[in-house]
CSV table of C-alpha atoms in Angstrom, one decimal:
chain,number,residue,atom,x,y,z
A,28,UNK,CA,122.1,154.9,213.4
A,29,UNK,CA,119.5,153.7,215.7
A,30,UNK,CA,117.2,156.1,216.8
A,31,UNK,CA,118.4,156.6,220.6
A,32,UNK,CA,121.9,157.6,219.6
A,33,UNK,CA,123.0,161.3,219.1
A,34,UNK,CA,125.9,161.7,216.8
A,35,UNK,CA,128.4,164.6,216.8
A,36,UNK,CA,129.8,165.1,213.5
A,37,UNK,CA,133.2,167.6,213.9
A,38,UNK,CA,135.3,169.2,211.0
A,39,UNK,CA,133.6,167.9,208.0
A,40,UNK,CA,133.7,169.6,204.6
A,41,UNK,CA,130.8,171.1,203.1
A,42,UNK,CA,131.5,170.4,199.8
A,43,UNK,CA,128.1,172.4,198.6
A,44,UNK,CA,129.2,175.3,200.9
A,45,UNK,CA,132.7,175.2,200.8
A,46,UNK,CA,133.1,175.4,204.4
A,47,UNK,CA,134.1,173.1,207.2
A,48,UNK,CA,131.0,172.1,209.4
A,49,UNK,CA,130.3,170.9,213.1
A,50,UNK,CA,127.1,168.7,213.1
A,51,UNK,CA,124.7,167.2,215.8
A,52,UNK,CA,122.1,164.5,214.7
A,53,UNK,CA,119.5,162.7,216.7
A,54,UNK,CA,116.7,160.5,216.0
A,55,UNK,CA,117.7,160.6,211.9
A,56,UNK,CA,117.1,165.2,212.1
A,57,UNK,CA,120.1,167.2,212.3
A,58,UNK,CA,119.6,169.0,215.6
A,59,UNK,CA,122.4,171.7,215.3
A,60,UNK,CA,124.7,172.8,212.7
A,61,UNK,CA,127.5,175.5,212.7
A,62,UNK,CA,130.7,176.3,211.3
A,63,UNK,CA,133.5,174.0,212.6
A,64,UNK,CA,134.6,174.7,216.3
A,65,UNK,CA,131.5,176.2,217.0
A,66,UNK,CA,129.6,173.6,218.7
A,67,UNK,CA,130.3,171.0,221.6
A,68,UNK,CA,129.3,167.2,221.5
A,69,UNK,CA,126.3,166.8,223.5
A,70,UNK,CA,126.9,164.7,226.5
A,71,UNK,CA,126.9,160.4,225.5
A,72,UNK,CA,126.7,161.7,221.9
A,73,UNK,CA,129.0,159.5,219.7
A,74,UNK,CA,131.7,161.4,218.0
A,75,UNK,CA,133.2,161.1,214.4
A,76,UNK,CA,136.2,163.0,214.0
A,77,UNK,CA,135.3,164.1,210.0
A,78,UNK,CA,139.0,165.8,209.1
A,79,UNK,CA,139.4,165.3,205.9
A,80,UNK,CA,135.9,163.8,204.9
A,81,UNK,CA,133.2,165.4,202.7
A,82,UNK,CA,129.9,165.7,203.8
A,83,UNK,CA,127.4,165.6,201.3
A,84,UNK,CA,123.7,164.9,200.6
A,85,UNK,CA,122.8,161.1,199.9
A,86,UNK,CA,122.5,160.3,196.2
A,87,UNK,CA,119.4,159.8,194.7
A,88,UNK,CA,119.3,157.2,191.3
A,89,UNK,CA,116.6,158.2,188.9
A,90,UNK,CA,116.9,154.2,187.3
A,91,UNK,CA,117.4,151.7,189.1
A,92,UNK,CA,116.2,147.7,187.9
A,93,UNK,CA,115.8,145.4,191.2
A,94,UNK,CA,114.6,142.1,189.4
A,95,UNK,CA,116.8,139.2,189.8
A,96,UNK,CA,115.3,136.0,187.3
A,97,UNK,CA,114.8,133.4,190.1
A,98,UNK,CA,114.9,135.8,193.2
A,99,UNK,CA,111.1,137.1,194.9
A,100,UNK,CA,110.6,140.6,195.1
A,101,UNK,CA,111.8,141.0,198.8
A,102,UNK,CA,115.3,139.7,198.0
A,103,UNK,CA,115.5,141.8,195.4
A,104,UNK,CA,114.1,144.9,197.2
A,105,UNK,CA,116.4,144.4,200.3
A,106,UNK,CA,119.5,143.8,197.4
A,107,UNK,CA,119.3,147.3,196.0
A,108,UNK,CA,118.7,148.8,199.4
A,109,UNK,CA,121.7,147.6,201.0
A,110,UNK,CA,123.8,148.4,197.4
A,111,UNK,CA,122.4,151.9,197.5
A,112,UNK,CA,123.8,152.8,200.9
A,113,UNK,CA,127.2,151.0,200.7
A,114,UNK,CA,127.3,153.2,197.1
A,115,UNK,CA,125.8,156.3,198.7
A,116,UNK,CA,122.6,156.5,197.0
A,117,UNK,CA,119.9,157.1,199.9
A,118,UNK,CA,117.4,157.2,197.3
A,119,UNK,CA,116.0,155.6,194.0
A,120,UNK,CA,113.3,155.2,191.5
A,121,UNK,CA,113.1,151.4,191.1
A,122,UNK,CA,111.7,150.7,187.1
A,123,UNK,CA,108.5,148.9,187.1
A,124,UNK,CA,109.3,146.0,185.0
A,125,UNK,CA,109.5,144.1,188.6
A,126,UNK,CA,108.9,140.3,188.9
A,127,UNK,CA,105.6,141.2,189.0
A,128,UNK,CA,105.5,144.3,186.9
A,129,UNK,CA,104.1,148.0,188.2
A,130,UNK,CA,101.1,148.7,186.1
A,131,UNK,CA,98.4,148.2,188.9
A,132,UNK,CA,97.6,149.7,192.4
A,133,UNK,CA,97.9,146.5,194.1
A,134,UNK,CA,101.5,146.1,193.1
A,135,UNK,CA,102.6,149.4,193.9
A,136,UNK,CA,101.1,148.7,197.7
A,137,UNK,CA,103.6,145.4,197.6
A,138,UNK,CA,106.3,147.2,197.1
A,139,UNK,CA,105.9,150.0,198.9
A,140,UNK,CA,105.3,147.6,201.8
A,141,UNK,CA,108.4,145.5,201.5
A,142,UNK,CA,110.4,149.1,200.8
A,143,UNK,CA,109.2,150.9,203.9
A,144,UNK,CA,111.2,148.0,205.8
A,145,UNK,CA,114.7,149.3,204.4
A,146,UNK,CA,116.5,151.6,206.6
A,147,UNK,CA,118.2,154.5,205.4
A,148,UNK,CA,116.5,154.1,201.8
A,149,UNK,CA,113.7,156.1,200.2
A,150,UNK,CA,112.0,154.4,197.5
A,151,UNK,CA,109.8,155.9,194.6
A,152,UNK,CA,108.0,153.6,192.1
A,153,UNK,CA,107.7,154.6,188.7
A,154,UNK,CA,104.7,152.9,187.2
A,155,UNK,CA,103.7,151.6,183.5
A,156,UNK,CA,102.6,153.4,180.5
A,157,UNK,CA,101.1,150.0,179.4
A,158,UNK,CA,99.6,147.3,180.9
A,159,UNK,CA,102.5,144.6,181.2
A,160,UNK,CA,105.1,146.7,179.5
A,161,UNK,CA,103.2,144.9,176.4
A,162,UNK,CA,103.0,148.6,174.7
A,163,UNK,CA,98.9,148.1,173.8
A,164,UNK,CA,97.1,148.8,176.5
A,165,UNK,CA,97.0,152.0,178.6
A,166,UNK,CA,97.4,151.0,182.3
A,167,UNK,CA,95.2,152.9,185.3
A,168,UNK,CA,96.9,156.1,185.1
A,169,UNK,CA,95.1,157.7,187.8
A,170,UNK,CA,95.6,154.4,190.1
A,171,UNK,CA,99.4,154.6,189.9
A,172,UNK,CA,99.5,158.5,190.5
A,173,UNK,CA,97.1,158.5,193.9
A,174,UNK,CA,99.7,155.6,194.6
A,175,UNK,CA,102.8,158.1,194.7
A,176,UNK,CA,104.2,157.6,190.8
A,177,UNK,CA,105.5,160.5,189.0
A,178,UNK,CA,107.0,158.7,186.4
A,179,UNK,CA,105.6,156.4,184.0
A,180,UNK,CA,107.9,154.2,181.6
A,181,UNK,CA,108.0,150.9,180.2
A,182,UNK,CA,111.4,150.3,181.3
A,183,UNK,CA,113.4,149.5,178.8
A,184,UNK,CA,111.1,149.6,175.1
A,185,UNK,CA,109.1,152.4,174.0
A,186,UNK,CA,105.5,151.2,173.1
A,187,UNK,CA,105.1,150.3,169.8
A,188,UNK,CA,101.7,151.2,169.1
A,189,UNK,CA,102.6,154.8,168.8
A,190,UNK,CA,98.7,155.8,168.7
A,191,UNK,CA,98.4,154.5,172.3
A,192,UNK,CA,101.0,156.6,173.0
A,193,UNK,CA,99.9,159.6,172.2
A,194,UNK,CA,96.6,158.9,173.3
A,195,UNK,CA,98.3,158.4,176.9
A,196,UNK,CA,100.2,161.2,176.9
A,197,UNK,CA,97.0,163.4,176.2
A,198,UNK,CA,95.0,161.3,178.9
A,199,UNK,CA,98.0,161.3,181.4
A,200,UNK,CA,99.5,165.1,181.0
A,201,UNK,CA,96.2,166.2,182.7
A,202,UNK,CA,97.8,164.1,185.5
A,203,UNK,CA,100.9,166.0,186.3
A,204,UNK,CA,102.3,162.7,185.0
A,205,UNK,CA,105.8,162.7,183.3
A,206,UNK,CA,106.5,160.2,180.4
A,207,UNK,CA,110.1,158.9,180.5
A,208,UNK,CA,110.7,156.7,177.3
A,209,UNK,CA,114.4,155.6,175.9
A,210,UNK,CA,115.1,156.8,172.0
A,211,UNK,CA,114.6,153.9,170.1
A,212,UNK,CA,113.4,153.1,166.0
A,213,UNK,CA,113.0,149.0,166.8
A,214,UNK,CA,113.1,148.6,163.4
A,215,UNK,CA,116.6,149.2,163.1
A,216,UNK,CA,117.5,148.1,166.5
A,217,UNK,CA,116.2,144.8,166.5
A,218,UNK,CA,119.1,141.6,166.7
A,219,UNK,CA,121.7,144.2,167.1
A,220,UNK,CA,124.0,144.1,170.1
A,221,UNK,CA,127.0,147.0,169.5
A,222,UNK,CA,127.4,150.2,168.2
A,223,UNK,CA,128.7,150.0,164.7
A,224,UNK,CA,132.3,150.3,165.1
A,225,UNK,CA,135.4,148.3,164.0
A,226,UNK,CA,134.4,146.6,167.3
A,227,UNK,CA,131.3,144.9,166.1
A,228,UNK,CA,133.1,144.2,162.5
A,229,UNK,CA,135.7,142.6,163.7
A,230,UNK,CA,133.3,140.6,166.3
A,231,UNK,CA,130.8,139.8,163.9
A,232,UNK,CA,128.1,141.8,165.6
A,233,UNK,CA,125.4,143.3,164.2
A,234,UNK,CA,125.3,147.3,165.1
A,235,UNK,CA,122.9,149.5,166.9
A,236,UNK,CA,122.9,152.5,164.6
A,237,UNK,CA,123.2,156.1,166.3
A,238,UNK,CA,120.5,157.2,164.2
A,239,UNK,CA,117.3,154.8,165.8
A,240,UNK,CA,118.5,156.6,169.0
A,241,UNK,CA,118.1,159.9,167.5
A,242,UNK,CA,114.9,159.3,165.4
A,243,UNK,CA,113.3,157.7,168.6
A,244,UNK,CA,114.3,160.8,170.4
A,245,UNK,CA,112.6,163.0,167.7
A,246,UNK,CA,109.5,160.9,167.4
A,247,UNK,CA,108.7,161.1,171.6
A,248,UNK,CA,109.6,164.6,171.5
A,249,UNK,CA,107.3,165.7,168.5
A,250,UNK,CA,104.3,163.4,170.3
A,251,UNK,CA,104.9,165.4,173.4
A,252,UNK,CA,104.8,168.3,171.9
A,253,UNK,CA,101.6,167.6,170.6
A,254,UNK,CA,100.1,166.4,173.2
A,255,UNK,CA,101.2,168.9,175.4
A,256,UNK,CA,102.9,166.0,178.0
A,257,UNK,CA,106.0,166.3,179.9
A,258,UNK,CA,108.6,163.9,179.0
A,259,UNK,CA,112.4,162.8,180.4
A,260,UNK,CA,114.9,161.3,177.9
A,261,UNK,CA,116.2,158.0,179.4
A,262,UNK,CA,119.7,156.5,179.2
A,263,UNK,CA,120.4,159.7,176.2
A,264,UNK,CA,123.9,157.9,174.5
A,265,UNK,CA,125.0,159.8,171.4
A,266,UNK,CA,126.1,163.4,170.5
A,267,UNK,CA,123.0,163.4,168.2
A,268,UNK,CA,120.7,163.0,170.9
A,269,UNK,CA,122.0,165.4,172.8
A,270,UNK,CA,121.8,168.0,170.2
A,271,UNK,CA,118.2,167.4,169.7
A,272,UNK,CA,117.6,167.3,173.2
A,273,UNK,CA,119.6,170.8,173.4
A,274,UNK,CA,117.4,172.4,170.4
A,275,UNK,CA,114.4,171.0,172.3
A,276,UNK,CA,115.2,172.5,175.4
A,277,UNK,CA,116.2,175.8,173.8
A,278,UNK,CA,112.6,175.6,172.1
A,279,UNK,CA,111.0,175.1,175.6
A,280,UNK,CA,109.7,172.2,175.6
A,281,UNK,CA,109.1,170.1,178.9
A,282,UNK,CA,111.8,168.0,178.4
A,283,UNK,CA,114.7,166.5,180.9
A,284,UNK,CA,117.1,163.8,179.9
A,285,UNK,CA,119.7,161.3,181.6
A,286,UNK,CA,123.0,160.0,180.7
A,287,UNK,CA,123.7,156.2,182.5
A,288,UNK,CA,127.3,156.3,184.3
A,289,UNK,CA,128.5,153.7,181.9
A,290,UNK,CA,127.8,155.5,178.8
A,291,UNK,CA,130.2,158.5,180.3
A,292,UNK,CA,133.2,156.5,181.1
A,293,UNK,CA,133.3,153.2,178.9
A,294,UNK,CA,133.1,152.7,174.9
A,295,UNK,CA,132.6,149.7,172.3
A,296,UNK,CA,136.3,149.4,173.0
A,297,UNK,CA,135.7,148.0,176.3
A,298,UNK,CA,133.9,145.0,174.6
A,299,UNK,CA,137.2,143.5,174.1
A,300,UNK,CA,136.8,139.3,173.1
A,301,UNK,CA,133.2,139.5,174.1
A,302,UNK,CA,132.8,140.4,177.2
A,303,UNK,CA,129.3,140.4,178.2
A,304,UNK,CA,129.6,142.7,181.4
A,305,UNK,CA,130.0,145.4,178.7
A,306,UNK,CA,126.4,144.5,176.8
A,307,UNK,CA,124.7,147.5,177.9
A,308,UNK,CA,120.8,148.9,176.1
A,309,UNK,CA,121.5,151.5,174.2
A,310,UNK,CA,125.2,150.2,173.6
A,311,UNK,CA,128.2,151.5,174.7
A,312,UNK,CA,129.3,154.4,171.8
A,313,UNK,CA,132.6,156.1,170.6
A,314,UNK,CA,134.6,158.1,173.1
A,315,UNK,CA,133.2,161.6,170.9
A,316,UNK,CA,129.8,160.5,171.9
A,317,UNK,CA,131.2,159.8,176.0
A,318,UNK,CA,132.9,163.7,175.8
A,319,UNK,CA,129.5,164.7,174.2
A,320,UNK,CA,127.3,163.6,177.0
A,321,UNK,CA,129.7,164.9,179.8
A,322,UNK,CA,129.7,168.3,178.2
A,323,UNK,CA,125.9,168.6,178.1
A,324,UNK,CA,125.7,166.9,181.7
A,325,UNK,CA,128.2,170.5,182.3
A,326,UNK,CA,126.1,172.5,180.6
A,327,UNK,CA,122.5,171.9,182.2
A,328,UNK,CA,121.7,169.7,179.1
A,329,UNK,CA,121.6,166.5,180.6
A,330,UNK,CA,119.7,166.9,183.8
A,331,UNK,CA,121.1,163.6,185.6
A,332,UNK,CA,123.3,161.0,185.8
A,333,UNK,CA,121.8,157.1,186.6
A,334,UNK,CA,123.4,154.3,187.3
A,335,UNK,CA,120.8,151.9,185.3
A,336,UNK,CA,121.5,149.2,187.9
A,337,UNK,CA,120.6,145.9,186.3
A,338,UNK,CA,121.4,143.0,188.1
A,339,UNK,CA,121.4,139.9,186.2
A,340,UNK,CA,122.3,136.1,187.7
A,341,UNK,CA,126.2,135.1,187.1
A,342,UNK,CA,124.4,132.2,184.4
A,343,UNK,CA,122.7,134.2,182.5
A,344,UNK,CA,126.1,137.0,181.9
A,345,UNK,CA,128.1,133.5,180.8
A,346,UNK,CA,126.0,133.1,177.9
A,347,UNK,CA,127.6,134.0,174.4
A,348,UNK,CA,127.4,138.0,174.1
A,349,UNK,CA,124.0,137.8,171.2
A,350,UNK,CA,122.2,136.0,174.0
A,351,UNK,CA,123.4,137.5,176.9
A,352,UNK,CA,121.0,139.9,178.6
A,353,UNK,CA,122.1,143.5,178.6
A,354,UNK,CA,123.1,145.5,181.8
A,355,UNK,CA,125.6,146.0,184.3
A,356,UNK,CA,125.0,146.7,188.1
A,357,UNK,CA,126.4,150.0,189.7
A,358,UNK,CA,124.6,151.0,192.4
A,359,UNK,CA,127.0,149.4,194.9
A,360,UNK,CA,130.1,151.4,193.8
A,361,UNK,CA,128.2,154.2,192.7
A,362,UNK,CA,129.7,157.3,193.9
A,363,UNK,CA,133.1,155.6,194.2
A,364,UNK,CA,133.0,154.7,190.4
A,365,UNK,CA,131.7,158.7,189.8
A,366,UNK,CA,134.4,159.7,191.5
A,367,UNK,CA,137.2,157.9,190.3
A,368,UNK,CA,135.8,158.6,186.3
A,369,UNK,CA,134.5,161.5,186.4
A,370,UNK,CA,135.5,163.8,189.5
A,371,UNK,CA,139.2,162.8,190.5
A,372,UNK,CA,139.6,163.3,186.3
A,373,UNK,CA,138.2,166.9,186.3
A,374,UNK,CA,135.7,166.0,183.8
A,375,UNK,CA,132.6,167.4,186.1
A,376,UNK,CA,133.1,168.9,189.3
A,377,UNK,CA,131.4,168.0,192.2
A,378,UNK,CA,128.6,171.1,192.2
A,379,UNK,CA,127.8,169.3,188.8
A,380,UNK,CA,128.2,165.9,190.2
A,381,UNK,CA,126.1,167.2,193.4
A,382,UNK,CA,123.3,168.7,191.1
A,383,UNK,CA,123.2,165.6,188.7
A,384,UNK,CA,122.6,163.1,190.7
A,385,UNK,CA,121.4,164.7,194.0
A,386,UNK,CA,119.4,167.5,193.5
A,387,UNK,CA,118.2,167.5,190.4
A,388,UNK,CA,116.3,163.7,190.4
A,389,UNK,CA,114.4,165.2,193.9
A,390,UNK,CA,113.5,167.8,191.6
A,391,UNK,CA,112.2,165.9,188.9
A,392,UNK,CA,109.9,163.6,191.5
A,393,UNK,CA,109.0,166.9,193.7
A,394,UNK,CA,110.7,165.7,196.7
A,395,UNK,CA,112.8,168.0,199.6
A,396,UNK,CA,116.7,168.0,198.6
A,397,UNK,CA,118.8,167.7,201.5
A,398,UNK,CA,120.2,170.7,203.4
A,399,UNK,CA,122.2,171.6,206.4
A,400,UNK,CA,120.8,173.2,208.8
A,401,UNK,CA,118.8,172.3,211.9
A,402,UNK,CA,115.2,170.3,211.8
A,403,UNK,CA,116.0,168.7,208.1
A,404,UNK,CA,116.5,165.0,207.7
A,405,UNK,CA,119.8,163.5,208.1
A,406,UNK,CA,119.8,162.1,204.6
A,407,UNK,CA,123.8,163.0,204.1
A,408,UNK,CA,126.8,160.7,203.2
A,409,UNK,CA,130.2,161.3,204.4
A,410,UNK,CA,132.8,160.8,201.9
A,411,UNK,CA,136.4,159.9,202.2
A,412,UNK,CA,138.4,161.8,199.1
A,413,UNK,CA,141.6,159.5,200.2
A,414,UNK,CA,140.3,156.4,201.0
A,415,UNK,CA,140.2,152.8,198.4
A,416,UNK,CA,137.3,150.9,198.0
A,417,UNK,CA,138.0,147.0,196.7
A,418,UNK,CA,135.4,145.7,194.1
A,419,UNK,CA,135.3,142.6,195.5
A,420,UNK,CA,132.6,139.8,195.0
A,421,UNK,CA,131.9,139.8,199.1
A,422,UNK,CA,131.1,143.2,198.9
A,423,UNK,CA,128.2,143.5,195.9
A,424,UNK,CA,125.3,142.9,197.8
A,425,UNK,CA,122.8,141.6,195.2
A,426,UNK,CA,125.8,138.4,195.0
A,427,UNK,CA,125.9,139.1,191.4
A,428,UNK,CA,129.3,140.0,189.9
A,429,UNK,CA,127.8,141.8,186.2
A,430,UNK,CA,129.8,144.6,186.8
A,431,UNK,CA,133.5,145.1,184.8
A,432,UNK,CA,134.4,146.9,188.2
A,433,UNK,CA,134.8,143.4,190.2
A,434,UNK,CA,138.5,143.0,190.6
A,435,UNK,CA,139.6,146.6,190.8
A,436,UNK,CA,140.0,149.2,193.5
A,437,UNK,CA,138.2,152.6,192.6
A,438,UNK,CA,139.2,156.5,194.8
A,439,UNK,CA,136.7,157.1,197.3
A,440,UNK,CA,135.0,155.6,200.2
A,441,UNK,CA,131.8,155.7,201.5
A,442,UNK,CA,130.2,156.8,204.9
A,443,UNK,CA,126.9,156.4,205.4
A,444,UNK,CA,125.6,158.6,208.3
A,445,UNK,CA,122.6,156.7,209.0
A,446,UNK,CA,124.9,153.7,210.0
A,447,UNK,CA,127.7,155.4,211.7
């Protein structure tokens, strides 16, 4: 929406509120706000007739990857941006294992910089636990919070000098600083590529055993503890974990936790003859462990739902599946994909969905959520319950196709306000 226009939002459906709304928006602040019928288009404004659309707040994607291999930082800035708002994310937490990775102050700056140029978007860096994502050295803690991190991870491995790790959780708890580390025992994860499951046998795969999830999941939760840190469970993809995340919880410890989209709707079945859009980190599990996860994401166990975006060029997915890179992108049919999996289903309804991956993420990085009501930010979605949207290679905005969506057409279909 550029900033001169006024735009007059009539009869569209609250979903938080249950009602149907009237909406006026100018300069990216709703202006006015009533129930429907109530208020009149200001004079030039430019009306959308909303019957039958939801209104809802813009997503926000606690982990999200932006690196492309061969692609500079811009690109891949610019790449997630524009997937975000076509998948109705208006907000992310972009991993700091970057092309050049997010362990100093200088490199938060660049990105900030290039990310501040993306319309419609809000960007929050999460920065290193160690220097490099190398797991030895403790990067400038204090740096990386004064630069706006709240979360400090090294993407996708825990450290494995678990001293330093403890030692950075006692420095960095003083810090307000909130640890978020993936379960994982390397030493019985290491060359595996799929969950243990007649999948992998009759592939010939070595498995990812349940258990290094759930023993990684005890270990960061007992050095927390200890050291008195906060921590949030990443990419959480067995019943086990959940359970210890659960009895954690129930304990009060300062823990939150994340399930990945594709962990709730897709299993080592999926796999098929190798298919390497389905080589996810931790693997995809048994459907017991997908109905797990969506009953803790229902019962305030889970705190969010990611999409673990993780672009990857079309070469390096054509590999055999041991050295294939892991991930799948999602962000540019995010809410779509939720919808058509998850909500259309009735296996969480959309006050879950809303919390899960709207409200609760702000939470967790102490920003405003989204409301209704006159002098907020426009940061809302419209959302159309009976409209298609194609998964087409055009339309994924990074231009690569690692997702096991392309070819399909999912429920739902996107609106984004700030572009109307």
């Amino acid at each position: 929406m550029k900033p001169e226009t006024i735009l007059f939002i009539s009869q569209a459906t609250d979903i938080a509120a249950g009602r149907e709304i009237d909406l006026c928006i100018a300069d990216g602040t709703v202006i006015a706000s009533g129930s429907a019928g109530t208020l009149t288009a200001p004079e030039g404004a430019r009306t959308i007739d909303a019957t039958g659309l939801y209104i809802l707040p813009g997503l926000f994607d606690l982990h999200t990857h932006i690196s492309i291999t061969g692609k500079e930082t811009g690109y891949c800035v610019a790449a997630a941006a524009a997937a975000a708002r076509q998948g109705g994310v208006t907000g992310f937490q972009c991993m700091p294992n970057t092309s050049a990775v997010l362990d100093n102050g200088a490199q938060i700056t660049s990105l900030m910089d290039i990310a501040a140029a993306q319309p419609g978007i809000s960007i929050v860096p999460a920065g290193c636990i160690s220097q490099n994502c190398e797991g030895e050295q403790q990067a400038p803690y204090d740096t990386l919070r004064c630069k706006g991190v709240k979360f400090i991870t090294d993407a996708d491995h825990i450290p494995h000098n678990l001293l330093m790790l403890y030692r950075a959780m006692k420095y960095a708890c003083e810090l307000g600083l909130t640890f978020a580390l993936r379960g994982d025992l390397p030493q019985l994860t290491e060359k595996t590529y799929a969950h243990p499951s007649v999948t992998s046998y009759r592939l010939g795969l070595h498995g990812t055993p349940s258990c290094a999830e759930e023993i990684g999941i005890e270990t960061i939760i007992r050095l927390a503890g200890d050291a008195g840190a906060a921590i949030h469970v990443q990419t959480v993809s067995t019943a086990g974990g959940t359970e210890i995340i659960r009895r954690a919880k129930n304990e009060g410890q300062r823990i939150t936790a994340e399930a990945a989209l594709h962990h709730l709707i897709y299993t080592h079945e999926n796999i098929g003859d190798y298919d390497t859009n389905f080589k996810t980190l931790p693997p995809l599990r048994d459907r017991s462990d997908c109905e797990a996860l969506i009953a803790a994401i229902n019962d305030g166990t889970i705190d969010c739902i990611v999409s673990d975006h993780t672009p990857r060029i079309p070469f390096a997915k054509k590999q055999d599946f041991c050295s294939a890179p892991h991930g799948m992108i999602a962000l540019d049919t995010y809410l779509p994909a939720l919808y058509t999996s998850l909500v259309r289903p009735g296996h969480i309804g959309w006050q879950k969905l809303l919390q899960a991956c709207a409200v609760r993420p702000r939470q967790l990085l102490g920003l405003d959520v989204p409301e209704l009501r006159e002098g907020s930010a426009a940061d809302f979605i419209l959302f159309d319950p009976e409209g298609t949207t194609e998964v087409t290679p055009v339309m994924l905005q990074a231009r690569t196709e690692n997702t096991p969506l392309l070819g399909t057409t999912l429920h739902g279909r996107v609106i984004n306000i700030t572009e109307a």
